[in-house]
Coordinates of N, CA and C in Angstrom, one line a residue:
X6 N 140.1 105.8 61.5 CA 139.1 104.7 61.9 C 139.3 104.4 63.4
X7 N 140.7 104.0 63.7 CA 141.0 104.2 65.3 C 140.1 105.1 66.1
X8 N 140.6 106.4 65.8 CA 139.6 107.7 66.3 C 138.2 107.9 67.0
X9 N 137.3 107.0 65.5 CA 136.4 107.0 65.6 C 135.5 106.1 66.3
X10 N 136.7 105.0 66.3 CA 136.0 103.7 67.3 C 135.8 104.1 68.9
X11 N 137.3 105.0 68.8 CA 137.8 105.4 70.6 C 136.1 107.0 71.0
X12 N 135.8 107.2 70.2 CA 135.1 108.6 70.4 C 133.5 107.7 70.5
X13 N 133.3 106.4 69.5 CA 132.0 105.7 69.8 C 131.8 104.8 71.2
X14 N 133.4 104.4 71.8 CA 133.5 104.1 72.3 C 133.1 104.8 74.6
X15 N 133.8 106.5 74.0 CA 133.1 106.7 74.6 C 131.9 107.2 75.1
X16 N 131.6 107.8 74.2 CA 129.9 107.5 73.7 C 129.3 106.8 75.0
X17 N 129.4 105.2 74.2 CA 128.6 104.4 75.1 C 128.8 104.6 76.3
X18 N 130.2 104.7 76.8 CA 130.0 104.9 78.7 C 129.5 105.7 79.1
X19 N 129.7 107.5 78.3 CA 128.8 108.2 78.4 C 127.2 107.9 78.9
X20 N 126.8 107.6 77.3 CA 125.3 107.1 77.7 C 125.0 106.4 78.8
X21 N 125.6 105.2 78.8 CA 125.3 104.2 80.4 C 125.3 104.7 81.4
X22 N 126.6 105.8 81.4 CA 126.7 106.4 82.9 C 125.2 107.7 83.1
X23 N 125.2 108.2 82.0 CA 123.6 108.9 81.6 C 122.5 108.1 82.4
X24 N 122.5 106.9 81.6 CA 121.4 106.4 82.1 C 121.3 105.3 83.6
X25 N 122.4 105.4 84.4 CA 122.3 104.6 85.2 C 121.8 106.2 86.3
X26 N 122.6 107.3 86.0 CA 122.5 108.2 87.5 C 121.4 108.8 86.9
X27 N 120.1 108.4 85.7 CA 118.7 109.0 85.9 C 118.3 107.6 86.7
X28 N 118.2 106.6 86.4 CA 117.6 105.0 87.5 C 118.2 105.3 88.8
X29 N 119.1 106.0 89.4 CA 119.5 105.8 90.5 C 119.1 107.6 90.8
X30 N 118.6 108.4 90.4 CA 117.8 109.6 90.5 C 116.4 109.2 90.9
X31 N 116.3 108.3 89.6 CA 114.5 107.7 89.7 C 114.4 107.3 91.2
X32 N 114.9 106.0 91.1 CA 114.9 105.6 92.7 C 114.6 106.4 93.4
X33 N 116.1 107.0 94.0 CA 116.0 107.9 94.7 C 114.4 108.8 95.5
X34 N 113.6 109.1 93.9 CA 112.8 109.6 94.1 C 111.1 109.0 94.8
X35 N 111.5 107.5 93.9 CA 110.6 106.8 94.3 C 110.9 106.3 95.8
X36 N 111.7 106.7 96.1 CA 111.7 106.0 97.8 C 111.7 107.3 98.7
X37 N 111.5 108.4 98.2 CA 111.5 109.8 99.0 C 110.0 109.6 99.3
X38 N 109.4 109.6 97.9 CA 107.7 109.5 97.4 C 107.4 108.5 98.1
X39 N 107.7 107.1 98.5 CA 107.0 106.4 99.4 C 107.2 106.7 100.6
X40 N 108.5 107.0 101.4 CA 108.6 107.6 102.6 C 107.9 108.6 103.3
X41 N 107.6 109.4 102.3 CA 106.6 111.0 102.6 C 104.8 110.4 102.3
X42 N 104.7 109.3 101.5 CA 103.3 108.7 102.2 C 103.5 108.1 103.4
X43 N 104.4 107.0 103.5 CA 104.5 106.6 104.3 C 104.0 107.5 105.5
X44 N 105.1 108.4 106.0 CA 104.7 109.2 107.0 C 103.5 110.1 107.0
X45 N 102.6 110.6 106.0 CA 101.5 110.7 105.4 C 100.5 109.9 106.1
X46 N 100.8 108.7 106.0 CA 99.5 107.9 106.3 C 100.2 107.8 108.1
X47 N 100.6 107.3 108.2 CA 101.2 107.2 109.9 C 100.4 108.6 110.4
X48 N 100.8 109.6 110.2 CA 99.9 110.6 111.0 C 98.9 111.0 110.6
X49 N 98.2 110.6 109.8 CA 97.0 110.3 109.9 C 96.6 109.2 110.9
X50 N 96.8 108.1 111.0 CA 96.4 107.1 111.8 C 96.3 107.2 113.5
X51 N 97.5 108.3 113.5 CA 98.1 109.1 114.9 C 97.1 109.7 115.2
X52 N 96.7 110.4 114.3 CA 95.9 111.6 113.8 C 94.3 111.2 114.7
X53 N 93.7 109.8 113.8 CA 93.0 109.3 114.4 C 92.7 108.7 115.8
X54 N 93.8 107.8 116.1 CA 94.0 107.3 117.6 C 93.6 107.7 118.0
X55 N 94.4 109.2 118.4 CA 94.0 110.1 119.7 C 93.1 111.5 119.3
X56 N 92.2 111.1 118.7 CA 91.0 112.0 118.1 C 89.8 111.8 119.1
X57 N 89.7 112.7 120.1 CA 88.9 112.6 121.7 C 88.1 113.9 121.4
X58 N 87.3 113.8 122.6 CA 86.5 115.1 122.6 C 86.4 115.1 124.1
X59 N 86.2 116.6 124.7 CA 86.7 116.7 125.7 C 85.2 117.4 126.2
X60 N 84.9 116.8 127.4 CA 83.6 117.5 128.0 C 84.2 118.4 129.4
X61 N 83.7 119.5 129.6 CA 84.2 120.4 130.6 C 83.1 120.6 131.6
X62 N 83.1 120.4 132.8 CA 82.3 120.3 133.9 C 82.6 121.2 135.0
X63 N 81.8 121.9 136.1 CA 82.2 122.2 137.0 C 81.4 121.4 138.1
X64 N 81.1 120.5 138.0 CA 80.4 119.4 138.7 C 81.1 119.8 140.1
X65 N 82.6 119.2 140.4 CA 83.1 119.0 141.3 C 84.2 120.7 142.2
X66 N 83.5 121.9 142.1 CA 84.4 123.7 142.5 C 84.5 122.8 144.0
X67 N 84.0 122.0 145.0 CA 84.1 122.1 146.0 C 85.5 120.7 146.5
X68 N 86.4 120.3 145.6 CA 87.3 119.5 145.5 C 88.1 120.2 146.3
X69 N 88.6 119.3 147.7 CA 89.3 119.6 148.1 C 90.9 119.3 148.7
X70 N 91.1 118.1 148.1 CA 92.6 117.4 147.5 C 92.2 116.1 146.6
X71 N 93.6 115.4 146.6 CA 93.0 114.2 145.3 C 92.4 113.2 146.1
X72 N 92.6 112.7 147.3 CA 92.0 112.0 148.0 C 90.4 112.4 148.0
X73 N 90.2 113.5 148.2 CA 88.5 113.9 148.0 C 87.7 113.7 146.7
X74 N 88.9 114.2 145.4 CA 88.4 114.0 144.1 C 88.5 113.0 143.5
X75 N 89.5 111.6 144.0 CA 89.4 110.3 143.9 C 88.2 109.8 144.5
X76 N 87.4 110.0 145.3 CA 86.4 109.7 146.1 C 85.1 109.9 145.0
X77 N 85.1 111.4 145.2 CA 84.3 112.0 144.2 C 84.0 111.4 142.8
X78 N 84.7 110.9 142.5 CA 84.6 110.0 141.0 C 84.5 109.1 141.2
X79 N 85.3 107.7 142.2 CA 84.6 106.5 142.4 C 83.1 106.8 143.0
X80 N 82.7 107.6 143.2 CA 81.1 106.8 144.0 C 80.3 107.7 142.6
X81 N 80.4 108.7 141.8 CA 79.9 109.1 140.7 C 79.7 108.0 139.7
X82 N 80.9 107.5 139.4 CA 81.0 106.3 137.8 C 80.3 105.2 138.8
X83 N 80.9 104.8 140.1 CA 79.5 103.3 140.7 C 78.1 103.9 140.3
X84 N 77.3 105.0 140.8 CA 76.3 105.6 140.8 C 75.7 105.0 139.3
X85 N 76.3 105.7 138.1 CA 76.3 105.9 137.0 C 75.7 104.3 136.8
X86 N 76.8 103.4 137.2 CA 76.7 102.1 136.4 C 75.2 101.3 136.9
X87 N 74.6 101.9 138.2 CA 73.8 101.2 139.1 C 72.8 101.5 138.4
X88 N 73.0 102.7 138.3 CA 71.2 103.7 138.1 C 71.0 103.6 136.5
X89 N 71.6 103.6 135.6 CA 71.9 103.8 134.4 C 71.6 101.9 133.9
X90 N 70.6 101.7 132.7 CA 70.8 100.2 132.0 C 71.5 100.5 130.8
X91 N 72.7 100.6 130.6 CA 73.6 100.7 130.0 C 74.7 99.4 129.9
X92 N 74.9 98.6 128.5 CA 75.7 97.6 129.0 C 77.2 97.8 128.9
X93 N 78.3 98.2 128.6 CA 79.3 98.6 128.6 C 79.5 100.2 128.1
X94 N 80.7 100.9 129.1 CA 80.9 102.3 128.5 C 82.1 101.9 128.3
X95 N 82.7 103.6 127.6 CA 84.0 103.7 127.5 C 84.8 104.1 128.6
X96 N 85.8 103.9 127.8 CA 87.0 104.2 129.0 C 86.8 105.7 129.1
X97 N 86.9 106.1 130.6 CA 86.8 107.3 130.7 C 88.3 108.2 131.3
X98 N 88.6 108.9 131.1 CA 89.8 109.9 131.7 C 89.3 110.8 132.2
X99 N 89.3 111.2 133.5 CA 88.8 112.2 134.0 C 89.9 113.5 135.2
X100 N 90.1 114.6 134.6 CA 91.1 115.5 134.9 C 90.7 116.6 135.4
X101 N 91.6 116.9 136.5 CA 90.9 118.1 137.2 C 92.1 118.7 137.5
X102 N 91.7 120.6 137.5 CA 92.7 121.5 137.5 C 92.8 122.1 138.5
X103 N 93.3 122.3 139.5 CA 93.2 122.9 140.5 C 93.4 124.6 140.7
X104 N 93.8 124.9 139.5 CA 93.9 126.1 138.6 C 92.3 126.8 139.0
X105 N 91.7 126.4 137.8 CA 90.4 126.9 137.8 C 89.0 125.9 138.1
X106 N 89.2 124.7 139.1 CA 88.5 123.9 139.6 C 87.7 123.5 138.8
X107 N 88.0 123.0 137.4 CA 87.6 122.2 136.3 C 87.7 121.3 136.6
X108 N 86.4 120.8 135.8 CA 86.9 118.6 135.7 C 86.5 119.1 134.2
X109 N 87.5 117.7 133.7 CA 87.2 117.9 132.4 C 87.1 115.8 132.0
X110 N 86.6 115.7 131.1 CA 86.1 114.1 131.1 C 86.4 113.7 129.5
X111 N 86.9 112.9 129.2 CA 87.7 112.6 128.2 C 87.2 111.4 127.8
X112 N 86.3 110.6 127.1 CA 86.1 109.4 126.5 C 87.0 108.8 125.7
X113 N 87.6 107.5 125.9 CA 88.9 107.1 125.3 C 88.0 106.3 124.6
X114 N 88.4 106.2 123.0 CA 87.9 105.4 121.7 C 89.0 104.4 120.9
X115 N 88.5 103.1 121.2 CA 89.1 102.2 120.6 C 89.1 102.0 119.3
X116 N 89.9 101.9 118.2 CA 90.1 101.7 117.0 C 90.4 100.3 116.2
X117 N 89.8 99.8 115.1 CA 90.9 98.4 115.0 C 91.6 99.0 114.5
X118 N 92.7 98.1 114.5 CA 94.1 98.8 114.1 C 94.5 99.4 114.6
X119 N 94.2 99.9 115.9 CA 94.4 100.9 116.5 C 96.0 101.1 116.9
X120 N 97.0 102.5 116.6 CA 98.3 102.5 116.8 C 98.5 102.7 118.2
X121 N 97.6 102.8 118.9 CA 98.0 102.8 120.4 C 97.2 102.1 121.1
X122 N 97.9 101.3 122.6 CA 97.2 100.9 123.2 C 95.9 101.7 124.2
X123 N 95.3 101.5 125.0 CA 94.8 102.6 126.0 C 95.6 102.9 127.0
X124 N 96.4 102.2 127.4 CA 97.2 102.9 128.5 C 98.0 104.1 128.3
X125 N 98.4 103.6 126.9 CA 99.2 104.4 126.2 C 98.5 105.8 126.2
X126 N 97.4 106.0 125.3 CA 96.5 106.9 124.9 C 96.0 107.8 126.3
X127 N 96.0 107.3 126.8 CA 95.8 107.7 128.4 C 97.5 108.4 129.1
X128 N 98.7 107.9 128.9 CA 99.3 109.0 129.2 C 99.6 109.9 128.2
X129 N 99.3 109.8 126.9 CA 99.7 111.0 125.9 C 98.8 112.1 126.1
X130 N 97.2 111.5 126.4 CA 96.2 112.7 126.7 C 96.7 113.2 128.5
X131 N 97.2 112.7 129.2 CA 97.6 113.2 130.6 C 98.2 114.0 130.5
X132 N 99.7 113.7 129.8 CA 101.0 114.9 129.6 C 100.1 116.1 128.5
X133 N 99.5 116.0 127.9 CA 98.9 117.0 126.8 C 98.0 118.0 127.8
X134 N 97.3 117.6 128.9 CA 96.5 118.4 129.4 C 97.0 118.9 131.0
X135 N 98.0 118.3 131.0 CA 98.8 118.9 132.5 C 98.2 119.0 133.9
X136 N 97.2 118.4 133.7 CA 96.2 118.6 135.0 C 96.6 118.4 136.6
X137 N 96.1 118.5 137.6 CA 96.7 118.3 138.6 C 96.7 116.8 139.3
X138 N 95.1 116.5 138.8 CA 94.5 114.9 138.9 C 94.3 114.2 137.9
X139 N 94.6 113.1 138.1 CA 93.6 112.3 137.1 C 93.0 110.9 138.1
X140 N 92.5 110.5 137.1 CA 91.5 109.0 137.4 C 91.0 108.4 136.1
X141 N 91.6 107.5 135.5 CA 91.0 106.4 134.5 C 90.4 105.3 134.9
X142 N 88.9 105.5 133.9 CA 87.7 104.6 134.7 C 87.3 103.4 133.2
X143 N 87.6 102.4 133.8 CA 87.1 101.3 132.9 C 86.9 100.1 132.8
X144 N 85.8 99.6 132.1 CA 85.4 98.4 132.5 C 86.2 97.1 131.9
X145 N 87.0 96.1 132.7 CA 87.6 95.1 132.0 C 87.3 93.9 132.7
X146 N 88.4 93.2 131.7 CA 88.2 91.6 132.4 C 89.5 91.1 133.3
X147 N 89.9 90.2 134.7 CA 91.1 90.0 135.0 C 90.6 88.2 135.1
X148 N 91.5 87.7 135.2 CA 91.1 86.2 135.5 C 90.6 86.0 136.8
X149 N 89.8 85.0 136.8 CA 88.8 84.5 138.0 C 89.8 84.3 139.3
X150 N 91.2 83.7 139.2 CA 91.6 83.1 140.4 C 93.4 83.5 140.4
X151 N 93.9 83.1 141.4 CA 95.3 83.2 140.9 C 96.2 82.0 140.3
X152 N 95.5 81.0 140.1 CA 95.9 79.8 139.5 C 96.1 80.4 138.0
X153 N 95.1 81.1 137.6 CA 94.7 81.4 136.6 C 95.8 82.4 135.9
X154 N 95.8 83.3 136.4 CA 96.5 84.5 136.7 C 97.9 83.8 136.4
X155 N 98.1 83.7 137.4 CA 99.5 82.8 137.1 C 100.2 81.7 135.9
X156 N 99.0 81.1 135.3 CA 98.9 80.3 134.1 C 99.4 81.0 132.9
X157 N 98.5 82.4 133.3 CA 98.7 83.2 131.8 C 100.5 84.2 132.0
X158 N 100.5 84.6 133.2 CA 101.8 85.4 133.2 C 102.9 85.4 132.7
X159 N 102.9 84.5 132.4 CA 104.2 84.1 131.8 C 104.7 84.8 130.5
X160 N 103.8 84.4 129.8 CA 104.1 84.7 128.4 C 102.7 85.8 128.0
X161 N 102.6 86.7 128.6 CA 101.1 87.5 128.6 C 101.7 88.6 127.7
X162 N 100.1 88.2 126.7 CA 100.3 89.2 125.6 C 98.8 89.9 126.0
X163 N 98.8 91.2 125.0 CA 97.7 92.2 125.4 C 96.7 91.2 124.7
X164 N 95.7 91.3 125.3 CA 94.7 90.3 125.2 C 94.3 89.2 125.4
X165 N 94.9 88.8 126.4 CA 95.2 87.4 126.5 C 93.8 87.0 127.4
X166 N 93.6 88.3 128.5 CA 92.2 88.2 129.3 C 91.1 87.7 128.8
X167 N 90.8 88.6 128.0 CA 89.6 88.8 126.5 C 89.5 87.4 126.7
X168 N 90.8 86.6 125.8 CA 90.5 85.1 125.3 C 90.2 83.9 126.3
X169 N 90.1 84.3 127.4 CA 89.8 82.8 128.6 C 88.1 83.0 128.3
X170 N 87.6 81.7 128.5 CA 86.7 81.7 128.9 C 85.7 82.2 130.2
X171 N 84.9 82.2 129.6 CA 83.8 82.8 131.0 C 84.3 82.3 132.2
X172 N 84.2 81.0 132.6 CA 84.8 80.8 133.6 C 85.7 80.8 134.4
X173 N 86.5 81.5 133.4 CA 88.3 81.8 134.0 C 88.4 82.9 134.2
X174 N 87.2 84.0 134.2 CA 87.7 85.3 134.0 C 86.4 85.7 134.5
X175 N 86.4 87.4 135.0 CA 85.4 88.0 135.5 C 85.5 89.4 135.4
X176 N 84.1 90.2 135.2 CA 84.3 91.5 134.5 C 84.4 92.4 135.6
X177 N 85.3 93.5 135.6 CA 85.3 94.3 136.6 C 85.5 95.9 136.0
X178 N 85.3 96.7 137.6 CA 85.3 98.4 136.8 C 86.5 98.2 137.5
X179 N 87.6 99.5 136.9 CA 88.6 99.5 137.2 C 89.0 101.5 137.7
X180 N 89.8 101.6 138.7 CA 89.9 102.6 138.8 C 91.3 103.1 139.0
X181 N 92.2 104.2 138.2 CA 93.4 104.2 138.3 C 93.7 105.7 138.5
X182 N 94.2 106.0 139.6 CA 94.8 107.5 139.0 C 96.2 107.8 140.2
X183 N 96.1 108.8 139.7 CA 97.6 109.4 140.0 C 97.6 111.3 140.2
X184 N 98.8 112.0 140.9 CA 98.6 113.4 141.0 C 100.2 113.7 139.7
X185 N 100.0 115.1 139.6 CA 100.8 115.9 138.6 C 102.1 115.3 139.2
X186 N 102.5 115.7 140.4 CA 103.8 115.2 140.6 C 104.2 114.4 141.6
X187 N 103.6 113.5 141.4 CA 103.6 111.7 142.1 C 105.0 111.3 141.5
X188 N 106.0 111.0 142.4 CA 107.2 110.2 142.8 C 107.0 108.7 142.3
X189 N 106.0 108.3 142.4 CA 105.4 107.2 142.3 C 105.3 106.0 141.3
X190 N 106.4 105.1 141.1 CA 106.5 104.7 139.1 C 105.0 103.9 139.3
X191 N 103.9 103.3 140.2 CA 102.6 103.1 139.8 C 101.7 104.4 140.1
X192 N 100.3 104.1 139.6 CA 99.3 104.7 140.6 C 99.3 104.9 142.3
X193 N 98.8 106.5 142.1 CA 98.8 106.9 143.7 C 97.5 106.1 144.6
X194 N 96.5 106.1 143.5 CA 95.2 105.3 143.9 C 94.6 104.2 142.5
X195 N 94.6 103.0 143.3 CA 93.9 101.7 142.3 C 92.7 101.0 143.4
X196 N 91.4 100.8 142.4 CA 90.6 99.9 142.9 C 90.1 99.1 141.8
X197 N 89.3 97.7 142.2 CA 88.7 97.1 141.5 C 87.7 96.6 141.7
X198 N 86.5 96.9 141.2 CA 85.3 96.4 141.7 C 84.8 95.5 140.6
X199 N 84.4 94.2 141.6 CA 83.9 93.0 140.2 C 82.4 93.2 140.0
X200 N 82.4 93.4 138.6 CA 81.0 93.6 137.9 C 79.7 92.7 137.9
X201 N 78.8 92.3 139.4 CA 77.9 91.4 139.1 C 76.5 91.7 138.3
X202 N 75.9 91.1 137.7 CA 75.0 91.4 136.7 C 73.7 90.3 136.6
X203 N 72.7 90.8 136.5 CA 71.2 90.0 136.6 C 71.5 88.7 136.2
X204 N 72.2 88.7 134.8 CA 72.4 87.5 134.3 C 73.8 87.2 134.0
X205 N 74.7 86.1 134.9 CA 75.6 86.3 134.6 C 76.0 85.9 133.4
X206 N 77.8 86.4 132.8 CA 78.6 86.6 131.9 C 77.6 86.9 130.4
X207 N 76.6 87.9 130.8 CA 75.8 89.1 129.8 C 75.8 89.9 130.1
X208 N 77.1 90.6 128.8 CA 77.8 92.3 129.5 C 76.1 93.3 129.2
X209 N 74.8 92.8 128.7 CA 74.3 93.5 128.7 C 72.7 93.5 129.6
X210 N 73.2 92.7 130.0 CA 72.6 93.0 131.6 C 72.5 93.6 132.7
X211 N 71.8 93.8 133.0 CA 71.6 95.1 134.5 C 72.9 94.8 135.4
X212 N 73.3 95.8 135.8 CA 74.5 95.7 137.2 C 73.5 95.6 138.1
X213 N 73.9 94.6 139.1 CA 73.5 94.5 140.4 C 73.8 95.1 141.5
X214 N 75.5 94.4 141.6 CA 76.1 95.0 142.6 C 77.9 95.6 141.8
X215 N 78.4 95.9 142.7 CA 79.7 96.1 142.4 C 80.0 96.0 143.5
X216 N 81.2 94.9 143.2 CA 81.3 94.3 144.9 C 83.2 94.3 145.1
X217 N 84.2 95.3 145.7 CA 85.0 95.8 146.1 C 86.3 94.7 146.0
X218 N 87.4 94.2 145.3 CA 88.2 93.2 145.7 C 89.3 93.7 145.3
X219 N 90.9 92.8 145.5 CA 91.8 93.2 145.5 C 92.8 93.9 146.5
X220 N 94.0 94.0 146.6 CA 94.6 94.5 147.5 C 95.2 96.0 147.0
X221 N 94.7 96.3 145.9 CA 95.5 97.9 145.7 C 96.1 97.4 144.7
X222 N 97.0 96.6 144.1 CA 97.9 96.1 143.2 C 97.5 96.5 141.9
X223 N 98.2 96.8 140.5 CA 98.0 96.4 139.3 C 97.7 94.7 139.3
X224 N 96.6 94.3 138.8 CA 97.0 92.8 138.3 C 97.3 92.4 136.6
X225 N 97.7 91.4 136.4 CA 98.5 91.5 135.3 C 96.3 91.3 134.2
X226 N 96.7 92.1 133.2 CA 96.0 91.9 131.8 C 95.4 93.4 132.3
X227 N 95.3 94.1 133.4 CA 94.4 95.7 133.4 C 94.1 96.5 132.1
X228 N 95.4 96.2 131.3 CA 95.0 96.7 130.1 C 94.3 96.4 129.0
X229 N 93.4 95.3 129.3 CA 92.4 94.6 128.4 C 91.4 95.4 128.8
X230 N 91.0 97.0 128.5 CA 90.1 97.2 128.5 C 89.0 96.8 127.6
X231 N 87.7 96.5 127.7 CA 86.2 96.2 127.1 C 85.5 97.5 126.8
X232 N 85.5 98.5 127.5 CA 84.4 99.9 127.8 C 85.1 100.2 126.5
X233 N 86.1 100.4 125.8 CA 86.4 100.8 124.1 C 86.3 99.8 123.3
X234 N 85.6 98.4 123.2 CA 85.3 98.0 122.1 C 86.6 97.1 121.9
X235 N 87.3 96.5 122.3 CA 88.5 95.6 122.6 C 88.2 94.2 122.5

């Protein structure tokens, strides 16, 4: 009888230990299975971000450094905005090879949800295409004054521009770029031209003028681009 109690007895631990390392197999499994969606959906989402289409141009064979093809592109995109009744574009990237005297023009697409910012998006498509130039063209908002500017700095989160009021803020084109191997932890070339328009603070009204300000500087919120839907 002893025997039999000690042989049922281990039995049971048997079984329990049976059944604990299939629930801790289970698991196991179930957290492999969510991890591998997990990452699943993540690159997909990646997948979309930076999902661009790339237009190839030989507009510009007669480029003859980046000073010339920084030129070349600011008085093209002013042109564009003047002549053109269009109320907001996208952000544009525009890359040139010195290789084979390509321009190539990149429309940057904003997403909700979107896993990247545009600045962001903009150096991942830079390093991906190696070019010798670039120039990122886009229309945003910076605050009206430096009072203002200064108000928000402090604690400035991405978007912060977007949310002032008309008053406190004003739309401008922005121009940024840089060469392949710039020393440089900013841009080699920055301008900002403030956006006036038939009617003001109506992004879809005629441009008037584009009228030239700033000293060359980043100012703080640049990355509140509008031209992607922000």
């Amino acid at each position: 009888m002893d025997d039999f109690k000690k042989l049922s007895a281990a039995s049971d631990v048997y079984a329990r230990q049976t059944i604990w390392c299939k629930l801790q197999d289970d698991a196991i499994h179930l957290i492999n299975y969510t991890l591998g969606e997990l990452e699943r959906d993540l690159k997909q989402e990646i997948d979309k971000s930076l999902k661009h289409d790339v237009i190839l141009t030989s507009s510009m064979p007669d480029v003859k450094d980046f000073g010339d093809f920084y030129n070349k592109v600011v008085d093209t995109e002013k042109k564009i905005r003047l002549q053109v009744r269009e109320s907001i574009y996208p952000v544009r990237l525009i890359l040139f090879s010195l290789h084979n005297k390509t321009t190539s023009i990149i429309p940057i697409n904003k997403f909700e949800n979107d896993v990247f910012l545009t600045d962001e998006k903009v150096r991942i498509l830079v390093s991906k295409y190696n070019s010798d130039y670039y120039v990122m063209v886009g229309e945003t908002w910076t605050p009206k004054n430096l009072e203002i500017q200064q108000r928000i700095s402090a604690n400035y989160r991405h978007g912060d521009i977007v949310k002032l009021s008309s008053h406190e803020k004003k739309e401008v084109l922005i121009f940024v770029a840089k060469t392949k191997n710039s020393i440089n932890p900013g841009p080699d070339k920055f301008e900002l031209y403030e956006i006036i328009r038939e009617k003001q603070n109506d992004e879809e009204s005629k441009i008037l003028e584009l009228r030239k300000f700033g000293k060359g500087k980043l100012e703080v919120g640049y990355q509140d681009l509008i031209g992607s839907g922000v």
